[in-house]
Short mmCIF file of C-alpha atoms and ligand atoms in Angstrom, two decimals:
data_model
loop_
_atom_site.label_atom_id
_atom_site.label_comp_id
_atom_site.label_asym_id
_atom_site.label_seq_id
_atom_site.Cartn_x
_atom_site.Cartn_y
_atom_site.Cartn_z
CA MET A 4 -0.03 0.03 0.09
CA ALA A 5 1.37 3.49 -1.00
CA LYS A 6 2.55 5.69 1.74
CA GLU A 7 -0.17 8.25 0.90
CA ASP A 8 -2.81 5.53 1.92
CA LYS A 9 -1.83 5.72 5.56
CA VAL A 10 -3.91 7.74 7.71
CA LEU A 11 -2.16 9.43 10.54
CA ILE A 12 -3.91 9.27 13.90
CA PHE A 13 -3.58 12.55 16.00
CA ASP A 14 -4.74 11.62 19.57
CA THR A 15 -5.89 14.77 21.51
CA THR A 16 -7.19 12.86 24.59
CA LEU A 17 -4.73 14.83 26.71
CA ARG A 18 -5.86 18.30 25.25
CA ASP A 19 -9.28 18.44 23.80
CA GLY A 20 -10.30 15.28 25.69
CA GLU A 21 -9.16 16.68 29.00
CA GLN A 22 -11.11 19.84 28.16
CA ALA A 23 -14.36 17.90 28.76
CA PRO A 24 -15.94 19.08 32.04
CA GLY A 25 -14.82 16.86 34.84
CA ALA A 26 -12.18 14.93 32.79
CA SER A 27 -9.15 16.60 34.34
CA MET A 28 -6.28 14.23 34.92
CA ASN A 29 -3.31 14.83 37.09
CA GLN A 30 0.22 14.84 35.57
CA ARG A 31 1.12 11.25 36.52
CA GLU A 32 -2.17 10.04 34.96
CA LYS A 33 -1.45 12.08 31.81
CA LEU A 34 1.89 10.38 31.55
CA GLU A 35 0.40 6.99 31.89
CA VAL A 36 -2.02 7.66 29.24
CA ALA A 37 0.81 9.16 27.03
CA MET A 38 2.69 5.88 27.53
CA ALA A 39 -0.42 3.78 26.59
CA LEU A 40 -0.98 5.95 23.56
CA GLU A 41 2.64 5.23 22.43
CA ARG A 42 2.01 1.66 22.94
CA LEU A 43 -1.13 1.81 20.81
CA GLY A 44 0.84 3.29 17.97
CA VAL A 45 -0.72 6.74 17.57
CA ASP A 46 1.31 8.97 15.24
CA ILE A 47 0.91 12.26 17.17
CA ILE A 48 0.13 12.90 20.83
CA GLU A 49 -1.44 16.33 21.54
CA ALA A 50 -0.28 16.70 25.17
CA GLY A 51 -1.86 19.96 26.18
CA PHE A 52 -2.15 23.72 25.59
CA PRO A 53 1.22 24.88 27.39
CA VAL A 54 0.45 28.66 27.79
CA ILE A 55 -2.92 28.01 29.62
CA SER A 56 -1.45 26.85 32.96
CA LYS A 57 1.52 25.69 34.72
CA GLY A 58 0.00 22.23 34.99
CA ASP A 59 -0.57 22.12 31.36
CA PHE A 60 3.05 23.35 30.43
CA ASP A 61 4.60 20.72 32.78
CA SER A 62 2.41 17.91 31.34
CA VAL A 63 3.45 18.78 27.81
CA ASN A 64 7.00 19.06 28.97
CA SER A 65 6.99 15.73 30.64
CA VAL A 66 5.18 13.94 27.78
CA ALA A 67 7.74 15.51 25.41
CA LYS A 68 10.61 13.94 27.61
CA LEU A 69 8.93 10.42 27.74
CA VAL A 70 7.47 9.77 24.44
CA LYS A 71 9.98 8.22 21.81
CA LYS A 72 8.27 7.38 18.65
CA ALA A 73 5.13 9.56 18.36
CA ALA A 74 5.23 13.27 17.59
CA VAL A 75 4.34 15.51 20.58
CA ALA A 76 2.16 18.47 19.90
CA GLY A 77 1.32 21.58 21.92
CA LEU A 78 -1.59 23.79 21.23
CA THR A 79 -1.14 27.52 20.67
CA ARG A 80 -3.18 30.56 19.71
CA SER A 81 -1.87 32.56 17.01
CA VAL A 82 0.10 34.85 19.50
CA ILE A 83 3.89 34.88 20.29
CA LYS A 84 3.66 34.20 23.95
CA ASP A 85 1.61 30.97 23.28
CA ILE A 86 4.23 29.82 20.70
CA ASP A 87 6.94 30.76 22.92
CA ALA A 88 5.48 28.52 25.75
CA ALA A 89 4.87 25.60 23.36
CA ALA A 90 8.36 25.79 21.82
CA LEU A 91 9.78 25.63 25.50
CA ALA A 92 7.55 22.95 26.57
CA LEU A 93 8.30 20.86 23.53
CA LYS A 94 11.97 21.27 23.68
CA PRO A 95 12.82 17.84 24.97
CA ALA A 96 10.62 16.23 22.35
CA ARG A 97 12.33 13.92 19.62
CA HIS A 98 9.48 14.96 17.19
CA PRO A 99 8.01 18.39 18.25
CA ARG A 100 4.80 19.76 16.64
CA ILE A 101 3.40 23.14 17.24
CA HIS A 102 -0.24 23.33 16.63
CA VAL A 103 -1.41 26.91 15.83
CA PHE A 104 -5.23 27.98 15.60
CA LEU A 105 -7.00 30.94 14.64
CA ALA A 106 -10.72 31.17 13.89
CA THR A 107 -11.77 31.83 10.26
CA SER A 108 -15.66 31.78 10.40
CA LYS A 109 -17.55 35.34 10.00
CA ILE A 110 -19.28 34.62 13.31
CA HIS A 111 -15.95 34.00 15.16
CA MET A 112 -13.94 36.87 13.34
CA GLU A 113 -16.62 39.36 13.91
CA HIS A 114 -17.81 38.69 17.45
CA LYS A 115 -15.02 36.85 19.20
CA LEU A 116 -11.72 38.29 17.50
CA ARG A 117 -13.10 41.42 16.18
CA LYS A 118 -10.74 41.29 13.25
CA SER A 119 -11.22 41.79 9.42
CA PRO A 120 -10.43 38.93 7.09
CA ASP A 121 -7.25 40.68 5.91
CA GLU A 122 -6.01 40.95 9.48
CA ILE A 123 -6.84 37.36 10.05
CA VAL A 124 -4.75 36.23 7.17
CA GLN A 125 -1.81 38.41 8.34
CA ILE A 126 -2.06 37.00 11.86
CA ALA A 127 -2.12 33.46 10.86
CA VAL A 128 0.75 33.69 8.51
CA ASP A 129 2.91 35.39 11.03
CA ALA A 130 2.02 32.96 13.72
CA VAL A 131 3.04 30.07 11.49
CA LYS A 132 6.28 31.81 10.42
CA TYR A 133 7.04 32.37 13.87
CA ALA A 134 6.38 28.69 14.95
CA ARG A 135 8.56 27.38 12.16
CA LYS A 136 11.65 29.07 13.83
CA PHE A 137 11.15 26.49 16.64
CA ALA A 138 9.78 23.28 14.76
CA ALA A 139 9.84 21.89 11.28
CA ASP A 140 6.56 20.48 11.93
CA VAL A 141 3.88 23.02 12.25
CA GLU A 142 0.00 22.40 11.93
CA PHE A 143 -2.53 25.23 11.38
CA SER A 144 -6.05 24.97 12.46
CA PRO A 145 -8.69 27.58 10.99
CA GLU A 146 -10.88 27.16 13.86
CA ASP A 147 -14.66 26.63 12.93
CA ALA A 148 -13.58 25.94 9.44
CA SER A 149 -16.78 24.12 8.54
CA ARG A 150 -18.67 27.33 9.04
CA SER A 151 -16.12 29.49 7.25
CA ASP A 152 -16.74 31.00 3.93
CA LYS A 153 -15.15 28.59 1.61
CA ASP A 154 -13.21 31.10 -0.68
CA PHE A 155 -11.81 32.91 2.51
CA LEU A 156 -10.89 29.22 3.72
CA TYR A 157 -8.91 28.58 0.54
CA ARG A 158 -7.12 31.85 0.89
CA VAL A 159 -6.02 31.23 4.52
CA LEU A 160 -4.86 27.72 3.80
CA GLU A 161 -2.66 28.70 0.85
CA ALA A 162 -1.30 31.48 2.79
CA VAL A 163 -0.32 29.35 5.77
CA ILE A 164 1.14 26.40 3.73
CA LYS A 165 3.22 29.15 2.09
CA ALA A 166 4.34 30.48 5.35
CA GLY A 167 5.46 26.87 6.35
CA ALA A 168 2.37 24.89 7.65
CA THR A 169 2.98 21.19 7.17
CA THR A 170 -0.39 19.96 8.14
CA VAL A 171 -3.59 21.87 7.76
CA ASN A 172 -6.48 20.77 10.03
CA ILE A 173 -10.05 21.49 9.16
CA PRO A 174 -12.05 21.62 12.38
CA ASP A 175 -15.75 21.23 12.68
CA THR A 176 -15.40 22.99 15.96
CA VAL A 177 -19.24 22.92 16.79
CA GLY A 178 -20.23 19.65 15.31
CA TYR A 179 -22.47 21.33 12.67
CA ALA A 180 -21.24 19.58 9.50
CA MET A 181 -23.13 16.78 7.69
CA PRO A 182 -20.85 13.84 6.34
CA GLU A 183 -21.54 14.40 2.79
CA GLN A 184 -21.04 18.07 2.97
CA TYR A 185 -17.90 17.74 5.12
CA GLY A 186 -16.57 15.19 2.72
CA ARG A 187 -17.26 17.75 -0.11
CA LEU A 188 -15.49 20.51 1.71
CA ILE A 189 -12.26 18.30 1.88
CA LEU A 190 -12.47 17.55 -1.95
CA ASP A 191 -13.14 21.34 -2.70
CA ILE A 192 -9.99 22.23 -0.60
CA ARG A 193 -7.96 19.73 -2.69
CA ASN A 194 -9.09 21.28 -5.89
CA ASN A 195 -9.10 24.92 -4.96
CA VAL A 196 -6.07 25.31 -2.67
CA PRO A 197 -3.06 25.52 -5.18
CA ASN A 198 -0.27 24.38 -2.98
CA ILE A 199 -2.23 21.84 -0.92
CA GLY A 200 0.00 18.93 -2.04
CA LYS A 201 2.61 20.42 0.39
CA ALA A 202 0.61 19.72 3.44
CA VAL A 203 -1.24 16.89 5.05
CA ILE A 204 -5.08 17.54 5.28
CA SER A 205 -6.25 16.75 8.85
CA VAL A 206 -9.84 16.61 10.10
CA HIS A 207 -11.07 17.46 13.63
CA CYS A 208 -14.73 16.80 14.38
CA HIS A 209 -17.01 17.32 17.35
CA ASP A 210 -19.84 15.09 18.21
CA ASP A 211 -22.64 17.69 18.82
CA LEU A 212 -25.02 15.93 16.45
CA GLY A 213 -23.50 12.48 16.96
CA LEU A 214 -21.78 12.75 13.43
CA ALA A 215 -18.09 13.17 14.50
CA VAL A 216 -16.99 9.67 13.38
CA ALA A 217 -19.11 9.75 10.19
CA ASN A 218 -17.75 13.09 9.25
CA SER A 219 -14.11 12.08 9.80
CA LEU A 220 -14.63 8.99 7.66
CA ALA A 221 -16.36 10.95 4.85
CA ALA A 222 -13.26 13.37 4.94
CA VAL A 223 -10.83 10.25 4.52
CA LYS A 224 -12.90 9.16 1.55
CA ASN A 225 -12.26 12.55 0.20
CA GLY A 226 -8.47 12.64 0.63
CA ALA A 227 -7.96 13.60 4.33
CA ARG A 228 -4.92 11.85 5.61
CA GLN A 229 -4.85 12.68 9.48
CA ILE A 230 -7.65 12.25 11.91
CA GLU A 231 -7.70 14.07 15.23
CA CYS A 232 -9.61 12.03 17.75
CA THR A 233 -9.76 10.99 21.46
CA ILE A 234 -10.08 7.60 23.48
CA ASN A 235 -13.61 6.92 24.17
CA GLY A 236 -14.53 9.98 22.17
CA ILE A 237 -14.07 12.29 25.16
CA GLY A 238 -13.91 16.00 24.68
CA GLU A 239 -15.32 19.34 24.71
CA ARG A 240 -19.22 19.19 25.12
CA ALA A 241 -20.49 16.04 23.35
CA GLY A 242 -16.98 14.97 22.63
CA ASN A 243 -14.55 14.29 19.72
CA THR A 244 -14.30 11.75 17.09
CA SER A 245 -13.72 8.44 18.98
CA LEU A 246 -10.28 7.00 18.09
CA GLU A 247 -11.46 3.26 18.43
CA GLU A 248 -14.45 3.79 16.19
CA VAL A 249 -12.70 5.62 13.31
CA VAL A 250 -9.66 3.03 13.46
CA MET A 251 -11.82 -0.03 13.54
CA ALA A 252 -14.16 1.40 10.74
CA MET A 253 -11.10 1.94 8.50
CA ARG A 254 -9.70 -1.44 9.30
CA THR A 255 -12.93 -3.54 9.11
CA ARG A 256 -13.90 -1.75 5.87
CA GLN A 257 -10.51 -1.77 4.34
CA ASP A 258 -12.32 -2.79 1.14
CA TYR A 259 -14.22 0.44 1.26
CA PHE A 260 -11.54 3.07 2.33
CA GLY A 261 -8.44 1.41 1.10
CA VAL A 262 -6.41 3.09 3.80
CA THR A 263 -4.28 1.85 6.76
CA THR A 264 -3.20 3.30 10.15
CA GLY A 265 -0.28 2.36 12.46
CA ILE A 266 -2.72 1.48 15.34
CA LYS A 267 -2.10 -1.75 17.15
CA THR A 268 -5.61 -2.42 17.74
CA PRO A 269 -5.43 -5.13 20.46
CA GLU A 270 -4.28 -2.45 22.64
CA ILE A 271 -7.38 -0.55 22.23
CA CYS A 272 -9.68 -1.87 25.21
CA ARG A 273 -6.63 -1.43 27.48
CA VAL A 274 -6.23 2.27 26.73
CA SER A 275 -9.99 2.75 26.89
CA ARG A 276 -10.06 1.39 30.25
CA LEU A 277 -7.20 3.43 31.47
CA VAL A 278 -8.76 6.72 30.23
CA SER A 279 -12.05 5.68 31.69
CA LYS A 280 -10.35 4.98 35.18
CA HIS A 281 -8.37 8.37 35.25
CA THR A 282 -11.19 10.65 34.07
CA GLY A 283 -13.83 8.82 35.91
CA PHE A 284 -15.94 8.64 32.70
CA VAL A 285 -17.69 5.34 32.58
CA VAL A 286 -17.95 3.83 29.23
CA ALA A 287 -21.51 3.01 28.28
CA PRO A 288 -22.17 -0.71 27.81
CA ASN A 289 -23.54 -0.26 24.32
CA LYS A 290 -20.58 1.94 23.21
CA ALA A 291 -19.24 0.69 19.79
CA ILE A 292 -15.96 -1.18 20.01
CA VAL A 293 -15.07 -0.65 23.76
CA GLY A 294 -18.57 -0.97 25.35
CA GLY A 295 -19.03 -3.90 27.75
CA ASN A 296 -21.76 -5.44 25.39
CA ALA A 297 -19.89 -4.80 22.08
CA PHE A 298 -19.09 -8.42 21.63
CA ARG A 299 -21.94 -9.92 23.73
CA HIS A 300 -24.73 -11.77 22.05
CA GLU A 301 -27.94 -12.13 23.92
CA SER A 302 -30.32 -13.47 21.52
CA GLY A 303 -30.28 -17.28 21.13
CA ILE A 304 -30.40 -17.18 17.49
CA HIS A 305 -27.21 -14.81 17.40
CA GLN A 306 -25.54 -17.15 19.89
CA ASP A 307 -26.27 -20.29 17.85
CA GLY A 308 -24.87 -18.49 14.74
CA VAL A 309 -21.64 -17.33 16.39
CA LEU A 310 -21.01 -20.78 17.85
CA LYS A 311 -21.47 -22.28 14.35
CA GLU A 312 -19.33 -19.41 12.62
CA PRO A 313 -18.43 -16.23 14.38
CA THR A 314 -18.55 -14.09 11.19
CA THR A 315 -22.38 -14.65 11.09
CA TYR A 316 -22.85 -11.89 13.64
CA GLU A 317 -19.25 -10.49 14.44
CA ILE A 318 -17.78 -8.05 11.81
CA MET A 319 -14.57 -8.16 13.91
CA THR A 320 -13.03 -10.27 16.44
CA PRO A 321 -13.09 -9.37 20.13
CA GLU A 322 -9.40 -10.19 20.12
CA SER A 323 -8.63 -7.64 17.36
CA VAL A 324 -9.43 -4.79 19.91
CA GLY A 325 -8.09 -6.55 23.01
CA PHE A 326 -11.56 -7.26 24.36
CA THR A 327 -11.15 -10.00 26.92
CA GLY A 328 -14.74 -11.19 26.88
CA LEU A 329 -16.16 -13.25 29.74
CA GLY A 330 -13.59 -15.98 29.69
CA LEU A 331 -13.88 -18.18 32.83
CA VAL A 332 -10.35 -18.21 33.83
CA LEU A 333 -9.62 -19.27 37.40
CA GLY A 334 -11.37 -20.91 40.35
CA LYS A 335 -10.63 -21.40 43.99
CA HIS A 336 -8.30 -24.18 43.35
CA SER A 337 -5.99 -22.10 41.04
CA GLY A 338 -2.65 -21.17 42.47
CA ARG A 339 -0.45 -18.21 42.41
CA HIS A 340 1.28 -19.39 39.30
CA ALA A 341 -1.89 -19.77 37.34
CA LEU A 342 -2.79 -16.26 38.46
CA LYS A 343 0.54 -14.89 37.31
CA ALA A 344 0.30 -16.54 33.99
CA ARG A 345 -3.11 -15.43 33.31
CA LEU A 346 -2.20 -11.87 34.23
CA LYS A 347 0.60 -12.04 31.82
CA GLN A 348 -1.66 -13.11 29.05
CA LEU A 349 -3.59 -9.96 29.81
CA ASN A 350 -0.46 -7.91 29.52
CA ILE A 351 -0.35 -7.22 33.18
CA GLU A 352 2.96 -7.66 34.85
CA LEU A 353 3.12 -7.34 38.70
CA ASN A 354 6.07 -7.32 41.16
CA GLU A 355 6.14 -9.99 43.87
CA THR A 356 4.42 -7.82 46.52
CA GLU A 357 1.71 -6.66 44.00
CA LEU A 358 1.13 -10.19 43.16
CA ALA A 359 1.02 -11.41 46.61
CA GLN A 360 -1.64 -8.68 47.35
CA ALA A 361 -3.45 -9.53 44.18
CA PHE A 362 -3.58 -13.17 45.01
CA ASP A 363 -5.00 -12.62 48.49
CA ARG A 364 -7.70 -10.56 46.84
CA PHE A 365 -8.33 -13.17 44.18
CA LYS A 366 -8.81 -15.80 46.97
CA ASP A 367 -11.09 -13.71 48.89
CA LEU A 368 -13.11 -13.16 45.74
CA CYS A 369 -13.23 -16.95 44.97
CA ASP A 370 -14.95 -17.20 48.42
CA LYS A 371 -17.67 -14.83 47.40
CA LYS A 372 -18.03 -15.55 43.77
CA LYS A 373 -18.40 -18.88 41.96
CA GLU A 374 -16.78 -17.78 38.80
CA VAL A 375 -13.82 -15.32 38.37
CA PHE A 376 -13.54 -13.67 34.96
CA ASP A 377 -10.67 -11.73 33.32
CA GLU A 378 -12.66 -8.53 34.02
CA ASP A 379 -12.61 -9.53 37.73
CA LEU A 380 -8.76 -9.90 37.72
CA ILE A 381 -8.30 -6.57 35.86
CA ALA A 382 -10.48 -4.87 38.48
CA ILE A 383 -8.51 -6.55 41.55
CA VAL A 384 -5.30 -5.54 39.97
CA GLU A 385 -6.33 -1.95 39.27
CA ASP A 386 -7.51 -1.70 42.88
CA GLU A 387 -4.39 -3.16 44.26
CA THR A 388 -1.86 -1.22 42.16
CA GLN A 389 -3.27 2.22 42.51
CA GLU A 390 -0.23 4.30 41.90
CA VAL A 391 -0.78 6.48 45.15
CA LYS A 392 0.48 5.26 48.37
CA ASP A 393 -2.44 4.53 50.52
CA VAL A 394 -2.18 7.10 53.56
CA TRP A 395 -5.61 5.78 54.49
CA VAL A 396 -6.73 1.99 54.41
CA LEU A 397 -10.25 0.69 55.02
CA VAL A 398 -10.16 -1.85 57.98
CA SER A 399 -13.83 -2.60 58.28
CA LEU A 400 -17.27 -1.43 57.79
CA VAL A 401 -20.55 -2.01 59.31
CA VAL A 402 -23.79 -0.74 57.55
CA THR A 403 -27.31 -0.84 59.17
CA SER A 404 -29.83 0.29 56.42
CA GLY A 405 -33.38 -0.29 55.44
CA THR A 406 -36.49 1.30 54.23
CA ALA A 407 -37.85 2.42 57.66
CA ILE A 408 -34.56 3.40 59.42
CA LYS A 409 -31.96 6.11 59.03
CA PRO A 410 -28.65 4.54 57.56
CA ARG A 411 -26.04 4.04 60.21
CA VAL A 412 -22.36 3.06 59.58
CA GLU A 413 -19.31 2.19 61.60
CA VAL A 414 -16.22 2.84 59.59
CA VAL A 415 -12.75 1.80 60.88
CA LEU A 416 -9.80 3.32 58.79
CA LYS A 417 -5.97 2.76 59.47
CA SER A 418 -3.21 5.07 58.86
CA GLY A 419 0.19 3.73 59.52
CA ALA A 420 -0.01 1.83 62.93
CA LYS A 421 -3.20 3.89 64.05
CA SER A 422 -6.76 2.94 63.82
CA PHE A 423 -9.72 5.36 63.77
CA THR A 424 -13.38 4.46 64.19
CA LYS A 425 -16.24 6.73 63.37
CA VAL A 426 -20.05 6.12 63.42
CA ALA A 427 -22.06 8.24 61.35
CA THR A 428 -25.67 8.61 59.93
CA GLY A 429 -26.64 9.97 56.39
CA ASP A 430 -29.23 10.22 53.84
CA GLY A 431 -28.12 6.84 52.58
CA PRO A 432 -25.43 4.35 53.51
CA VAL A 433 -22.85 5.78 50.96
CA ASP A 434 -23.51 9.32 52.24
CA ALA A 435 -23.16 8.09 55.87
CA CYS A 436 -19.77 6.29 54.97
CA TYR A 437 -18.32 9.37 53.02
CA LEU A 438 -19.21 11.61 56.16
CA ALA A 439 -17.60 9.14 58.42
CA VAL A 440 -14.53 9.17 56.30
CA ASP A 441 -14.47 12.90 56.19
CA GLU A 442 -14.56 13.18 59.86
CA ILE A 443 -11.63 10.75 60.33
CA THR A 444 -9.38 12.23 57.54
CA GLY A 445 -10.26 15.91 58.20
CA LEU A 446 -10.80 16.48 54.56
CA LYS A 447 -13.94 17.99 53.19
CA GLY A 448 -14.95 16.29 50.10
CA LYS A 449 -17.75 17.39 47.80
CA LEU A 450 -19.00 14.32 45.63
CA LEU A 451 -19.25 15.64 42.08
CA ASN A 452 -20.09 12.36 40.34
CA TYR A 453 -20.70 8.78 41.44
CA GLY A 454 -21.01 6.00 38.93
CA ILE A 455 -21.37 2.23 39.56
CA GLN A 456 -20.90 -0.65 37.00
CA SER A 457 -21.01 -4.33 37.30
CA VAL A 458 -17.72 -5.89 36.37
CA THR A 459 -19.14 -8.97 34.97
CA GLU A 460 -22.54 -10.80 34.73
CA GLY A 461 -24.36 -12.32 37.54
CA LYS A 462 -25.81 -11.41 40.74
CA ASP A 463 -22.50 -12.11 42.64
CA ALA A 464 -20.74 -9.75 40.23
CA GLN A 465 -18.25 -7.19 41.68
CA GLY A 466 -19.42 -3.75 41.57
CA GLU A 467 -16.88 -1.04 40.37
CA VAL A 468 -17.47 2.31 41.72
CA ARG A 469 -15.87 5.62 40.16
CA VAL A 470 -16.26 8.92 41.87
CA ARG A 471 -15.10 12.50 41.26
CA VAL A 472 -14.68 14.49 44.36
CA ASP A 473 -13.94 18.11 45.01
CA PHE A 474 -11.50 18.71 47.79
CA GLU A 475 -11.44 22.43 48.57
CA GLY A 476 -11.20 23.28 44.65
CA ASP A 477 -9.10 20.07 43.78
CA ASP A 478 -11.00 17.86 41.35
CA VAL A 479 -9.87 14.21 42.13
CA THR A 480 -11.10 10.86 40.69
CA GLY A 481 -11.11 7.68 42.60
CA VAL A 482 -12.14 3.86 41.67
CA GLY A 483 -12.86 0.92 43.96
CA ALA A 484 -14.12 -2.63 43.40
CA SER A 485 -15.80 -5.20 45.59
CA THR A 486 -18.77 -7.68 45.66
CA ASP A 487 -20.19 -5.33 48.28
CA VAL A 488 -21.14 -2.07 46.51
CA ILE A 489 -21.00 -0.10 49.79
CA GLU A 490 -17.41 -1.34 50.28
CA ALA A 491 -16.53 -0.51 46.64
CA SER A 492 -17.95 2.91 47.18
CA VAL A 493 -15.91 3.68 50.30
CA LYS A 494 -12.82 2.34 48.63
CA ALA A 495 -13.36 4.54 45.52
CA TYR A 496 -13.80 7.53 47.93
CA LEU A 497 -10.57 6.46 49.82
CA ASN A 498 -8.72 6.14 46.54
CA ALA A 499 -9.59 9.80 45.88
CA VAL A 500 -8.72 10.98 49.55
CA ASN A 501 -5.16 9.18 49.12
CA LYS A 502 -4.62 10.80 45.67
CA LYS A 503 -5.52 14.11 47.30
CA CYS A 504 -3.07 13.38 50.29
CA ALA A 505 -0.36 12.36 47.81
CA ALA A 506 -0.74 15.62 45.93
CA THR A 507 -0.75 18.01 48.78
CA ARG A 508 0.44 15.98 51.78
CA VAL A 509 -2.27 17.88 53.87
CA GLY A 510 -4.75 14.99 54.46
CA ALA A 511 -5.06 13.42 57.93
CA LYS A 512 -3.60 16.45 59.75
CA LYS A 513 -6.48 16.29 61.90
CA ASN A 514 -5.33 13.18 63.48
CA ASN A 515 -1.68 14.14 63.47
CA ILE A 516 -0.64 11.57 60.98
CA ASP A 517 3.14 11.69 60.18
CA PHE A 518 3.26 11.43 56.40
CA GLY A 519 6.85 10.51 56.50
CA LEU A 520 6.04 7.29 58.28
CA GLN A 521 3.17 6.31 56.18
CA PRO A 522 3.30 2.72 54.59
O1 LIG B 2 -12.59 22.33 17.80
C1 LIG B 2 -11.58 22.93 17.49
O2 LIG B 2 -11.67 23.79 16.74
C2 LIG B 2 -10.18 22.77 18.08
C3 LIG B 2 -9.07 23.38 17.56
C4 LIG B 2 -8.25 24.24 18.38
C5 LIG B 2 -8.27 22.51 16.72
O3 LIG B 2 -10.14 22.06 19.09
ZN1 LIG B 3 -11.78 20.52 19.28
#
């Protein structure tokens, strides 16, 4: 296949994705996602908007140091201080890309920027020329391109390519375009911008009308060779083009699109899970490619067909996206070696201490659950290998609740060698537990989001709880799993508490906990 038939995958989970309300990740989480994206094989990782905050600058800078193969991009407005910040943050990158944007639609130029079309062209050209002083790889995005006057758009694109832009990105910023119309726009750009052959045409679609993936694919069909997208489709408002969906559409319908990507598709589910964990955004069960039901067949006729010949109802294999399915893997007679071997097959490597902890949890789970599935193992491991040190650990929990009584809980937590007990009542058992935890830790958490999902099928399934908690202005996510959903809720909340403690080293001061001595 010719080189020009490769579609570059530009992942913006860490920039546009992270712009989604409530999706913010801390620096360590962003680095973990960047490493997973590199393993996935994306061509470009947009790591942030360096001028916007010190946190964003540091994240771009750290990702630039870490990533080896993919290009690392930093977003900038068409202003010198933004470009200077991006150039500095991207200095350690092996393949730096500066991504400059400026709106070109009449609405944006008149109301937001208050600039004339001539001024816009000049600002865009100056910004691209300035960015080229720092990087050979410069992308220009005419924001709101799909609502811009076409002739003006051609003029801007020709000018920025002449100024040195190596990629021109065509954003459907407000998710307004229709697939046929958007595809036509790409074709018209190819036919009307004289020097378009000197740049890669990229697309960047938002999902306000649920058309981001369809629009991106229509653009590819008309010659676009870079897609900007995010894991699980997260992003500003309704989100961006979902990476897993566009990639699998092009792979599954290679006969139709005739293009390839460099994505190692068996890594997809793993990255999806990681992003969901760090953002606290639960993936809907019916989500294409990565949803829990994406490869499950409920109808008897379908099950019968799949058993006889999988292609009767499966257009791609679960393995091709790393979907572990509901494989019954281990039981209560399985030993530590069997657990280690199965985890290895799931691409999970644990050190001896982590393995010992995971094995204890696995044995506990075998006592509570008849069947242990891959999903159970992943949930256990994620729970056990939270990257933060646990300042606070749940020792025990007693809950009294019912339709006619006020829920009452007794929570016992441990920190170092000390134990703390608190009895509390609340509107519900979870509320009561969280009040008790706040009382013990001295932190005031405001619950912003709470989601619970069953890890597998069955009444004895583990519940996985994801929370987003505001601790005096710090937005922190937490995750916890257990066959007891109240226990899972407390673990998720404590995970957020421990992240907050790790970040600020202020938690637990009420109880005079010495952080230097914590486990
Ligand atoms: O949606 C948009 O227009 C953007 C640009 C900055 C590329 O995110
Ligand atoms: Zn966007």
